[in-house]
Coordinates of C-alpha atoms and ligand atoms in Angstrom, one line a residue:
X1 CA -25.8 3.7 62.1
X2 CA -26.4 7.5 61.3
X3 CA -25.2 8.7 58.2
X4 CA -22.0 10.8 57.6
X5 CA -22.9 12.8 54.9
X6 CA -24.4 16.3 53.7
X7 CA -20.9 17.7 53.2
X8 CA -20.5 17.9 49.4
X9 CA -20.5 18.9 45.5
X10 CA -22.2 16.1 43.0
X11 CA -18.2 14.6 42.4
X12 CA -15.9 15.5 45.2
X13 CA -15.9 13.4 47.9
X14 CA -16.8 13.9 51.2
X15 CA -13.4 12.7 52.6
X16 CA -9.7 11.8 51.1
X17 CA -7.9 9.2 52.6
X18 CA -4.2 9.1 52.1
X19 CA -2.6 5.4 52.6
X20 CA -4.1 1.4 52.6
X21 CA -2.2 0.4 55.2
X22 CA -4.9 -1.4 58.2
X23 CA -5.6 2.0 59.5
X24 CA -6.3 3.7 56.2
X25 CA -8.8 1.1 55.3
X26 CA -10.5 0.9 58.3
X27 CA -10.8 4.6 58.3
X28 CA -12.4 3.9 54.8
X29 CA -14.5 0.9 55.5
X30 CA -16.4 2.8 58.5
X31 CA -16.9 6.3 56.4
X32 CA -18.1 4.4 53.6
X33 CA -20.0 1.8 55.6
X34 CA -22.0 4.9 57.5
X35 CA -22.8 6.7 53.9
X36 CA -19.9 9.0 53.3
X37 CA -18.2 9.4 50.0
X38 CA -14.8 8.4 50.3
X39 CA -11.5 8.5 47.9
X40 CA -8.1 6.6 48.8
X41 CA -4.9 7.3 48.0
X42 CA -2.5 4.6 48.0
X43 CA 1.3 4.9 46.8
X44 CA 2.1 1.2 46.9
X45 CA -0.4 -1.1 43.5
X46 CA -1.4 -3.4 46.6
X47 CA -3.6 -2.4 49.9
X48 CA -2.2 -3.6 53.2
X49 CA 0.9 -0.9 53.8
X50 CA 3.1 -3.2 55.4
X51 CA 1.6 -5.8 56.1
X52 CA 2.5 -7.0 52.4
X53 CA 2.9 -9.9 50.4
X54 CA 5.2 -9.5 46.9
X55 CA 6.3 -12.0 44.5
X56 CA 10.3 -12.1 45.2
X57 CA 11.5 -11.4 41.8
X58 CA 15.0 -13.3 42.0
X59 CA 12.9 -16.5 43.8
X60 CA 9.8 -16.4 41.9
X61 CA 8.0 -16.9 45.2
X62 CA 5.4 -15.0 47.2
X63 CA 6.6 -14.0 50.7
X64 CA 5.7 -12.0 53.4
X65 CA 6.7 -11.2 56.8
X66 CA 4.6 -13.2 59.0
X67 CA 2.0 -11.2 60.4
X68 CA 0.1 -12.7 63.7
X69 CA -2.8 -11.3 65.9
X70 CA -4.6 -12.2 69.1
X71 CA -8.1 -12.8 69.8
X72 CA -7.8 -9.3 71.6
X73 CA -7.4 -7.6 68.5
X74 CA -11.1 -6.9 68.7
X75 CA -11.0 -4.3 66.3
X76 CA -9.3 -6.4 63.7
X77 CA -10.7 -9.1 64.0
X78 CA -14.3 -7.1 63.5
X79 CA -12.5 -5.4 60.5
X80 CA -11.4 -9.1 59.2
X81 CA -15.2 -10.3 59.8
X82 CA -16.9 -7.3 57.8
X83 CA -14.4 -8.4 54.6
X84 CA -14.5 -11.5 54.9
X85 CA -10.8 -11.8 55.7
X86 CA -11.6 -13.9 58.9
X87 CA -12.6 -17.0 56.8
X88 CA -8.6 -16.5 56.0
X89 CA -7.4 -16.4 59.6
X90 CA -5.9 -19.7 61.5
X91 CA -6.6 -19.3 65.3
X92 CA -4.2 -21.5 68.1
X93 CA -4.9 -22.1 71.4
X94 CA -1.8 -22.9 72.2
X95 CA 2.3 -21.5 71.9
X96 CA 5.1 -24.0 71.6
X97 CA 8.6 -22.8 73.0
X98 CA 11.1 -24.8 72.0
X99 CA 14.5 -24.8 74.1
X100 CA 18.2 -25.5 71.5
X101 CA 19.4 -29.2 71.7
X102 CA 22.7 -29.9 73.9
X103 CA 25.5 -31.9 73.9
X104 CA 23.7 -35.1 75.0
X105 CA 19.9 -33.4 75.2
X106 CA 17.2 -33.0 72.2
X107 CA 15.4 -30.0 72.2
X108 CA 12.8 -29.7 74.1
X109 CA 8.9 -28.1 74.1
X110 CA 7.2 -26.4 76.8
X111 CA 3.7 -25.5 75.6
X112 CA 1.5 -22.5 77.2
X113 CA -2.3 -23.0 76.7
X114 CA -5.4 -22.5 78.1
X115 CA -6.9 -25.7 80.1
X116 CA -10.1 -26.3 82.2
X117 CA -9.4 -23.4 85.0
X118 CA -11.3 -19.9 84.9
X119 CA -9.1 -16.6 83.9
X120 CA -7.2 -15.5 85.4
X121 CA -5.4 -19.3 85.8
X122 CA -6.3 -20.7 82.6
X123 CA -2.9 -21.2 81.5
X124 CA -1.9 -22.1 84.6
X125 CA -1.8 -25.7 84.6
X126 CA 0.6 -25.3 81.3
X127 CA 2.6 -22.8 82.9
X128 CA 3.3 -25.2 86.0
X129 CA 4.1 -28.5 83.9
X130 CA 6.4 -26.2 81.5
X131 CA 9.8 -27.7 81.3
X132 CA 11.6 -24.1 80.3
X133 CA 11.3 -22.6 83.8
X134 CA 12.5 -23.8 87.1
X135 CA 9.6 -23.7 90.3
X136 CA 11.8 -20.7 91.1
X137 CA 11.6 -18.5 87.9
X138 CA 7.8 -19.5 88.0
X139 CA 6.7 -17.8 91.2
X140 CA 8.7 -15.1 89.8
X141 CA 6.8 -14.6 87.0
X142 CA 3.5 -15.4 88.7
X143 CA 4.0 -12.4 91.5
X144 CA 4.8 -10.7 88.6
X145 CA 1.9 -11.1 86.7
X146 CA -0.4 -10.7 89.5
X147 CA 0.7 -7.1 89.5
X148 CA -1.2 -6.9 86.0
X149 CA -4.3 -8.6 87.0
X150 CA -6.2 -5.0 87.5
X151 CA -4.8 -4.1 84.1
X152 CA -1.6 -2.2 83.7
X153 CA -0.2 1.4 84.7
X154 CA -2.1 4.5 82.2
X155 CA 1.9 6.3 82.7
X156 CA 3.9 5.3 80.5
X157 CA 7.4 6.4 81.7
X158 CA 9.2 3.4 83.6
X159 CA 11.1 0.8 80.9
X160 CA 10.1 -2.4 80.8
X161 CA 13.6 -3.6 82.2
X162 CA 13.4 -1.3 85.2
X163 CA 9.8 -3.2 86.5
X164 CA 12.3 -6.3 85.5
X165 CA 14.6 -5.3 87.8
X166 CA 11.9 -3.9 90.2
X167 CA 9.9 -7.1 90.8
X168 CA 13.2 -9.3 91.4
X169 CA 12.3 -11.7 87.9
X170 CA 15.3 -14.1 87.3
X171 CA 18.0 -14.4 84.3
X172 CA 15.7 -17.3 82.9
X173 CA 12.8 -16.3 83.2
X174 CA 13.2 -13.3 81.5
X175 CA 15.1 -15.2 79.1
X176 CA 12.3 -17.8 78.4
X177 CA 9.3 -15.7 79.4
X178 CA 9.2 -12.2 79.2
X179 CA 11.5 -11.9 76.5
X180 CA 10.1 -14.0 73.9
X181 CA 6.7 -12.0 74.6
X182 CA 7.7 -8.8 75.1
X183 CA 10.1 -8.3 71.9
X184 CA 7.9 -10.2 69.4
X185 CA 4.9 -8.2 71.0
X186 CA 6.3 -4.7 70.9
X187 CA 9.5 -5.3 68.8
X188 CA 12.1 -3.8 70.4
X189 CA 14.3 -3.7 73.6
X190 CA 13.1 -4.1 77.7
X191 CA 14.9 -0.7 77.8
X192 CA 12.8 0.8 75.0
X193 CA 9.5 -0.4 75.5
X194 CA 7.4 1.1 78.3
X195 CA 6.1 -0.9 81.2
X196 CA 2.6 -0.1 79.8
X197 CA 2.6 -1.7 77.1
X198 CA 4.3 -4.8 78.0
X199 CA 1.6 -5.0 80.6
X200 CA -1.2 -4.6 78.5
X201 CA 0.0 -7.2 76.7
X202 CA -0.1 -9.5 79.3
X203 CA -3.0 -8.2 80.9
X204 CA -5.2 -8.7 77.4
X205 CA -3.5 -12.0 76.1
X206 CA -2.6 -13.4 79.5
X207 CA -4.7 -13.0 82.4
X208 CA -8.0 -11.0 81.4
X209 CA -9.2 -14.3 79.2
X210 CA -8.6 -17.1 77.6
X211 CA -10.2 -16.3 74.4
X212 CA -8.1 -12.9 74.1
X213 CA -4.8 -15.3 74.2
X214 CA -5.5 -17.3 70.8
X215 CA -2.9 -16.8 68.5
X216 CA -4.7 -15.6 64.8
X217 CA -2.3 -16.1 61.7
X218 CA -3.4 -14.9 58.1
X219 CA -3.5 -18.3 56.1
X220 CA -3.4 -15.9 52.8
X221 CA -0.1 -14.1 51.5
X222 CA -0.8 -10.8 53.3
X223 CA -1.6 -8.7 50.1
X224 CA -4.0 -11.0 49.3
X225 CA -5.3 -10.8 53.0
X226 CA -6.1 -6.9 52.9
X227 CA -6.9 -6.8 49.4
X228 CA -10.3 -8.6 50.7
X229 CA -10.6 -5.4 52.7
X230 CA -9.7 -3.1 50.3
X231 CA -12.4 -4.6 48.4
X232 CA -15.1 -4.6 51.0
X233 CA -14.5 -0.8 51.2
X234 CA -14.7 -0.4 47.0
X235 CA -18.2 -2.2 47.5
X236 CA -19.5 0.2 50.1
X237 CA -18.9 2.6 46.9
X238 CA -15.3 3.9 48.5
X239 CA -13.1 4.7 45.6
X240 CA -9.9 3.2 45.7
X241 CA -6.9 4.7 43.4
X242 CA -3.5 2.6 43.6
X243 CA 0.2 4.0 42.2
X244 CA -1.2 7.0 44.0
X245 CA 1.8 8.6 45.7
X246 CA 0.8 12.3 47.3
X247 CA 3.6 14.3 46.7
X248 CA 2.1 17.4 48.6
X249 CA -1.0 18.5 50.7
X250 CA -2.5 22.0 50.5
X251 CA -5.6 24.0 51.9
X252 CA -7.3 26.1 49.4
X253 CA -8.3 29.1 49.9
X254 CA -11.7 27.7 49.4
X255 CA -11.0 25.6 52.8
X256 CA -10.9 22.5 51.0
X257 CA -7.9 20.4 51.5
X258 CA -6.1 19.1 48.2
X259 CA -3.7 16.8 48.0
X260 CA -1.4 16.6 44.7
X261 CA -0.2 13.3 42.8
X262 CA 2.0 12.7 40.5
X263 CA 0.6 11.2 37.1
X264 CA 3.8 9.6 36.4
X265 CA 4.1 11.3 33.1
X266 CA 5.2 14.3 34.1
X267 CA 2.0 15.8 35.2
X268 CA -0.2 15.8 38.4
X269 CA -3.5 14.6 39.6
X270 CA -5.2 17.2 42.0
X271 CA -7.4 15.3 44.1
X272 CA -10.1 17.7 46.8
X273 CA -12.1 17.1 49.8
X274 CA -13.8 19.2 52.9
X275 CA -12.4 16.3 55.0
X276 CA -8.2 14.6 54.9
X277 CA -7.5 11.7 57.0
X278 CA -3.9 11.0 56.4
X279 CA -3.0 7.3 57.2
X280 CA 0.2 6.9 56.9
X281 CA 3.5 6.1 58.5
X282 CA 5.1 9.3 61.4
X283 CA 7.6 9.8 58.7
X284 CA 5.8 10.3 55.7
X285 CA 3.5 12.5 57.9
X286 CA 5.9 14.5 58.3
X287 CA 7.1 14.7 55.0
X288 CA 3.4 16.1 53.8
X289 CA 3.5 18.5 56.8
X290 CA 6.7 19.9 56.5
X291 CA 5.6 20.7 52.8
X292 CA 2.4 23.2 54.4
X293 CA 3.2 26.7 55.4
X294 CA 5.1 27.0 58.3
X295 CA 2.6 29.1 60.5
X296 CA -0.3 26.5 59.7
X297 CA -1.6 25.1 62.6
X298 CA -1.4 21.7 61.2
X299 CA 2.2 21.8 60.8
X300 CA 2.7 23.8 64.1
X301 CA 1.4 21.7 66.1
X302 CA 2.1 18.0 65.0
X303 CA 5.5 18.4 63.3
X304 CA 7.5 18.8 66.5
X305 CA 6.0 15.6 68.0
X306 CA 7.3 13.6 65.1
X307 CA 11.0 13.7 65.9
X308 CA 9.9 11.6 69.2
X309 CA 9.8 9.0 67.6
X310 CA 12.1 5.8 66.4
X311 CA 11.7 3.1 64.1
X312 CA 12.6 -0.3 65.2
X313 CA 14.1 -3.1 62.3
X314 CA 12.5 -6.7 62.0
X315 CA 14.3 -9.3 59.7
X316 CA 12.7 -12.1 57.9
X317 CA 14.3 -15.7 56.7
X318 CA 13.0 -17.4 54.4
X319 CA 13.8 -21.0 53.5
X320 CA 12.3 -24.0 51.3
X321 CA 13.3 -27.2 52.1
X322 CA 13.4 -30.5 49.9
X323 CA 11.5 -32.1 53.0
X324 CA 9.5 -31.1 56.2
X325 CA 11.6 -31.0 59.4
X326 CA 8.6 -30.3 62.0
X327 CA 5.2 -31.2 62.6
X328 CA 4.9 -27.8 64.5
X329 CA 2.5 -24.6 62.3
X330 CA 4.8 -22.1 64.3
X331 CA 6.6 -21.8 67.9
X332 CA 8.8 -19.7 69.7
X333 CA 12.5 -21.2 69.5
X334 CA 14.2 -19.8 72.6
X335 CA 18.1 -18.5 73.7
X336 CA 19.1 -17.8 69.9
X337 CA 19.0 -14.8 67.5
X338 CA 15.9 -16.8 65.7
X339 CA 12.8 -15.9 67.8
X340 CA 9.9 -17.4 65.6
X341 CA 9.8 -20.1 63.4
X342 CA 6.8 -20.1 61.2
X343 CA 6.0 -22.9 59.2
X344 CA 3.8 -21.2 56.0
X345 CA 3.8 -24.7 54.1
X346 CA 1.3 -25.7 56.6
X347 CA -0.3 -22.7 57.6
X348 CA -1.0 -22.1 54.2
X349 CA -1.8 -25.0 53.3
X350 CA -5.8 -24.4 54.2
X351 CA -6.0 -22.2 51.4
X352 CA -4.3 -24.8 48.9
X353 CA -7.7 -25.6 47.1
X354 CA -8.7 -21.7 46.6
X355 CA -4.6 -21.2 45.0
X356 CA -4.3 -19.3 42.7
X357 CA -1.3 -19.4 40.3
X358 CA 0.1 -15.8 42.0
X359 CA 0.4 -17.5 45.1
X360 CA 2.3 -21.2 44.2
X361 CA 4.3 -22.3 47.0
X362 CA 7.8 -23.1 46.1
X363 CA 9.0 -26.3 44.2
X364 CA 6.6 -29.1 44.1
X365 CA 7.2 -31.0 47.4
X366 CA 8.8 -28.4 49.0
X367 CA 8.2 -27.1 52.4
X368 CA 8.5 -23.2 53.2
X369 CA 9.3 -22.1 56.8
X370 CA 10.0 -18.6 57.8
X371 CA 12.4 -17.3 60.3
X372 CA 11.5 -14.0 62.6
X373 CA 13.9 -11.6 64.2
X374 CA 12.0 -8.8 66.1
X375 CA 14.0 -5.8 67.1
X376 CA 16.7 -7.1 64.7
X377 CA 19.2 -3.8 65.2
X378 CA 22.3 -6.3 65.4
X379 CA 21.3 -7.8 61.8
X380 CA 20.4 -4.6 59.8
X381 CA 24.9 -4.0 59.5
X382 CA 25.0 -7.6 58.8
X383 CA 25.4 -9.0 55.0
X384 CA 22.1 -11.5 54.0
X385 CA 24.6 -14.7 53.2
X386 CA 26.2 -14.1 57.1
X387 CA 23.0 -14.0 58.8
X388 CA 21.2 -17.2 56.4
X389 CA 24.4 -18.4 57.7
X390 CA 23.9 -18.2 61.3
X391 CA 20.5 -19.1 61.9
X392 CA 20.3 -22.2 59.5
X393 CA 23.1 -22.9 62.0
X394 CA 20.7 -22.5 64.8
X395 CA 17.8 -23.8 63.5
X396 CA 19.7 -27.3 63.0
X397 CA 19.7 -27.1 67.3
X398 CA 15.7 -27.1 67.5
X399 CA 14.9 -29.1 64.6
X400 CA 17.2 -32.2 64.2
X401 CA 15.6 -33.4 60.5
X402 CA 17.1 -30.0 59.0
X403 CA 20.7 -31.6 59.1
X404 CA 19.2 -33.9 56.3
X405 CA 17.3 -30.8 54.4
X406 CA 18.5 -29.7 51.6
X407 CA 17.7 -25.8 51.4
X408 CA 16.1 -25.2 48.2
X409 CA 15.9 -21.6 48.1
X410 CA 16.5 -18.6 50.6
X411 CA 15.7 -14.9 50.9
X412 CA 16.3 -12.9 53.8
X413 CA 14.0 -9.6 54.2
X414 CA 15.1 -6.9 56.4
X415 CA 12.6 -4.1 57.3
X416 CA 14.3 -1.4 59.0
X417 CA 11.4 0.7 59.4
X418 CA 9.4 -2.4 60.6
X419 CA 7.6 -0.7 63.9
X420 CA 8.1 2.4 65.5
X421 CA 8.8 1.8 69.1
X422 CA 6.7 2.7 72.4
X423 CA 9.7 3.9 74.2
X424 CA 9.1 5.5 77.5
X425 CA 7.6 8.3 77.6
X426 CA 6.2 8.3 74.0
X427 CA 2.8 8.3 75.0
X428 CA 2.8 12.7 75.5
X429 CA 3.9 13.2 71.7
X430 CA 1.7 10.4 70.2
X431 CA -1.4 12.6 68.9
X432 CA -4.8 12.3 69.0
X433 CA -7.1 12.2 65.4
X434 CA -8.2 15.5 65.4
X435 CA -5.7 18.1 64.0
X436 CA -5.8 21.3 65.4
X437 CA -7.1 23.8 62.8
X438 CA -9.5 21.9 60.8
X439 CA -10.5 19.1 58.8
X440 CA -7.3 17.2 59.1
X441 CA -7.2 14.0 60.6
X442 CA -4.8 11.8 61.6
X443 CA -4.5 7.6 61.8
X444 CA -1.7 4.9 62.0
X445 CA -0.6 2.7 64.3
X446 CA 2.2 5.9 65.8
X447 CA -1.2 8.3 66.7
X448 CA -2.8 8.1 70.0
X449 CA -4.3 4.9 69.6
X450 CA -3.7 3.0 73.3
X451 CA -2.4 0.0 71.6
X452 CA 1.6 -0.4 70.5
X453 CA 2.8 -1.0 66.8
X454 CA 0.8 -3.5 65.7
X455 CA -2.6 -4.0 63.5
X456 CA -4.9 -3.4 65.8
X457 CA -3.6 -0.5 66.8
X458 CA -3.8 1.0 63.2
X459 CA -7.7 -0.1 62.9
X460 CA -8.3 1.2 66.1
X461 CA -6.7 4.3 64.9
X462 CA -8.2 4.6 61.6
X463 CA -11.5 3.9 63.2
X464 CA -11.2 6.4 65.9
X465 CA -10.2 9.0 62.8
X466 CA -13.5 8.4 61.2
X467 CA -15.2 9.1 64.0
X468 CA -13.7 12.2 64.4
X469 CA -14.4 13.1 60.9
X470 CA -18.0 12.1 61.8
X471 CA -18.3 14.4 64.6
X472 CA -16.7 17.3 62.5
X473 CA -19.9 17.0 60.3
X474 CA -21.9 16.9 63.5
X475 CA -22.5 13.3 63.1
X476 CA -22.0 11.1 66.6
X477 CA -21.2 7.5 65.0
X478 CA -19.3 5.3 66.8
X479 CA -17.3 2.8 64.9
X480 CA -14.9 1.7 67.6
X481 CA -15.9 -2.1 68.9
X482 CA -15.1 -2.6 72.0
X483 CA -12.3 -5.1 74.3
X484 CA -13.5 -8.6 74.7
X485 CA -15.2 -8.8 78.3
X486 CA -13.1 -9.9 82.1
X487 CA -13.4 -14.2 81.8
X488 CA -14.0 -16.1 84.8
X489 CA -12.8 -14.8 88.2
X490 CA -11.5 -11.6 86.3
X491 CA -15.3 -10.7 86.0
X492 CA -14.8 -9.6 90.0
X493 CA -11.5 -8.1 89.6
Ligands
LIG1 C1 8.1 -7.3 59.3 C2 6.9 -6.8 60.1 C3 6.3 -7.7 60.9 C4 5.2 -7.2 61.7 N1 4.5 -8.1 62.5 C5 3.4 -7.8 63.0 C6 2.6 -8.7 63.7 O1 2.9 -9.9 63.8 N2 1.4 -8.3 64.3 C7 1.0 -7.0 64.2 O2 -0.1 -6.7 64.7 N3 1.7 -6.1 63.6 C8 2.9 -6.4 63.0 N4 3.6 -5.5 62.3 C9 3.2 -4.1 62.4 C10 2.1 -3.8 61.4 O3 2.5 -4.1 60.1 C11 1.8 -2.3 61.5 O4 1.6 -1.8 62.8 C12 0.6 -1.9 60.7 O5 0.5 -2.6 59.5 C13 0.6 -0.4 60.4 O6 -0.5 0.0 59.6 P1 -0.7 1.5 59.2 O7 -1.9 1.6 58.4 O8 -0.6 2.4 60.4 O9 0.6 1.9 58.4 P2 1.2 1.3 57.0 O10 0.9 -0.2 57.0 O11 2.6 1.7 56.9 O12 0.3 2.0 55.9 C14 0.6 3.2 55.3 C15 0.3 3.2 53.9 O13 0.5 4.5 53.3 C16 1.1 4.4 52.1 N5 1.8 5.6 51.8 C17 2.9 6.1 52.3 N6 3.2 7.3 51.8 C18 2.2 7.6 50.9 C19 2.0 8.7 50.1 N7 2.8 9.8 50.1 N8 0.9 8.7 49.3 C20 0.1 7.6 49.3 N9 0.3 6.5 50.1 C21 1.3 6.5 50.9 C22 2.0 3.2 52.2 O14 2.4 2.7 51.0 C23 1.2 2.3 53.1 O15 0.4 1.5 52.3 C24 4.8 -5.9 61.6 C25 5.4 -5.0 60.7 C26 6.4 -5.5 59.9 C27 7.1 -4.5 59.0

């Protein structure tokens, strides 16, 4: 790969990154990987923004929101490789849904994975002999899907509940198909989340090949996870400073750009570069623009965009049990407030020889499962005790052994600012990693990055920062890997 270098003093680096979320660091790991001198800035003493681990302090215990990717996540999963992370990633070939016991049923499992038939039918054979839908809502979804099989609209104006309405789909299958999907996918409601999206999603992990389907969880409390990354970058000779907040950003009359931090005594740190990526979150973007003067082009230009958009809340359960009530790693638990039910005893339990002592797992014997609500707007006015209440009430429906559990210990996590949400129309304000007026760049999963919240769409966007940066300093590098290939019969479509 060419080099990106020839910008600098003997000490200043050639670029400043602010923020270690997945899109700061790729940014970081691509300069640095391709030669250029590179400085972090993180506000947070852990790498990984928020996809973060912390040891609760009332429990003692180290949670995190379950984080999950796909094995379309190509730029991840390249990221994960290049760390080492990947050796830390458990991949699934298969999603359990589980339907709530009745009066005089058990619960019952439908189970989507890819069999013996070429893309785009592999999961075909699953989807027929799935107990969950009726023939009925089936063919729905299948004429449905077929109208993703050439990939999915570039406009992204129509909701995701008018193409709903639009291609007839019934209440169940929405209900037990598109809905599980589409809100854990994109985190938020049919009526906020553009058709685009929610067909890329099925287009990548459905239909375009099997291999882009498998489901990837992080065995490793997340921190942990991107802390391999973070150190990746620090061995490409990237310079990583933590309890690093940037309270302010400035260009000097020199043209550098400067960005100020607090030394926590009072003081401030004064950190330069010819080159700023700034990987951070739309609000704290804006925060650092808002502070430059008001007729720079920076500010001018990008500010306004940033009011598009909205944050959408996901809340976490967490429960340890005196005994294990499923066999299942993780599965999708249908018609209740609970949408995902991981089960971290056993997912982390391939790391269990390389433990360290940070990272124990609850009371000997005990099992740890996690609960997911995506777009949990309903739950962020609710009190922690009501909603532990209600969905150890409903998770008693799906797994009969938890009558018999004692609950050991319990947290609930609510992140309000969990995701920002690709509402229609979104696409027009979402901006691109150049900066108009020079030398700024932007990345995070908000920019223009053709993927929706998630962590691929931050390394995608920190990547496609760097090369921007790159061909600032006339430098053509290409850092961006790209999509897994068409499977099968997709190869002709
Ligand atoms: C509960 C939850 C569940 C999720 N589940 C999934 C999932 O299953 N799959 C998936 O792909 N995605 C998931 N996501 C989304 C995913 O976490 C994000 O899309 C991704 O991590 C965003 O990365 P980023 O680098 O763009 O931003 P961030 O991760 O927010 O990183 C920004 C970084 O900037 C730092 N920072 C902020 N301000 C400053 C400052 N002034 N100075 C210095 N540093 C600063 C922050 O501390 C942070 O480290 C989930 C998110 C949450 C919250």
């Amino acid at each position: 790969m060419d080099k990106v270098s020839g910008m600098t003093h003997s000490l200043m680096p050639d670029v400043l990154v602010i923020g270690a979320g997945a899109a700061g660091l790729a940014a970081t790991v691509a300069l640095s990987g391709a030669g250029a001198r590179v400085s972090l800035l993180e506000r947070k003493p852990f790498a990984g923004g928020r996809a973060y681990s912390y040891i609760h302090p009332a429990l003692g215990e180290v949670i995190d929101s379950q984080h999950v990717l796909l094995g379309c996540c190509t730029n991840l999963v390249d990221l994960c490789r290049l760390s080492g992370a990947s050796e830390h990633i458990r991949w699934y070939d298969s999603i359990t849904f589980l339907e709530p016991s009745q009066a005089d049923a058990s619960p019952r499992r439908s189970e989507i994975k890819a069999g013996m038939l070429p893309a785009p039918a592999h999961n075909a054979l699953s989807f027929l002999r799935a107990p969950m839908l009726s023939l009925a809502d089936k063919s729905r979804i299948a004429l449905g899907l077929l109208r993703f099989l050439h990939g999915y609209p570039t406009e992204d104006d129509e909701p995701f509940s008018a193409w709903l309405k639009r291609t007839g789909q019934t209440e169940l299958a929405i209900r037990h198909f598109w809905e599980p999907i589409v809100v854990g996918t994109l985190n938020d409601t049919f009526e906020r989340c553009s058709t685009r999206y929610a067909g890329q999603v099925f287009h990548e992990s459905f239909l375009r090949s099997a291999a882009g389907g498998r489901f990837g969880i992080p065995s490793q409390p997340l921190s942990e996870f991107y802390g391999q990354v973070a150190r990746w970058a620090e061995q490409q000779g990237a310079r990583l400073s933590y309890r690093a907040g940037v309270e302010s950003i400035e260009v000097l009359s020199s043209g550098l750009w400067q960005a100020v931090v607090s030394d926590g005594a009072g003081g401030v740190i004064r950190h330069t570069a010819p080159n700023l990526v700034l990987a951070l979150p739309f609000e704290q973007t804006a925060r650092l623009l808002a502070a430059l003067p008001e007729d720079s082009p920076q500010r001018r230009s990008i500010l306004p965009l940033l009011s598009r958009f909205t944050h959408s809340p996901i809340t976490t359960i967490h429960l340890w049990l005196d005994r294990e009530v499923t066999d299942l790693d993780h599965a999708a638990l249908l018609d209740t407030r609970i949408q995902w039910m991981f089960n971290k005893t056993r997912i982390r339990s391939l790391e269990s020889t390389s433990r360290s002592p940070e990272t124990r797992q609850g009371p000997v014997g005990s099992h740890y499962i996690e609960l997911v609500i995506s777009a949990s707007h309903a739950e962020l006015g609710q009190r922690p005790e009501q909603i532990l209440h209600s969905a150890t009430e409903e998770l008693a429906k799906f797994f009969p052994k938890f009558c018999q559990a004692e609950v050991l210990k319990s947290a609930v996590l609510k992140e309000v600012r969990a995701t920002f949400s690709v509402t229609p129309g979104l696409d027009r304000f979402r901006p691109r990693s150049e900066a108009p007026g020079g030398n700024l760049f932007l990345a995070g999963d908000w920019t223009q990055s053709g993927w929706p919240a998630t962590m691929e769409g931050a390394v995608r966007s920190g990547r496609l920062a760097a090369e921007a940066v790159a061909r600032a300093t006339g430098n053509t590098a290409n850092f961006l890997v790209p999509g897994l290939p068409p499977a099968g019969c997709m190869k002709w479509l």
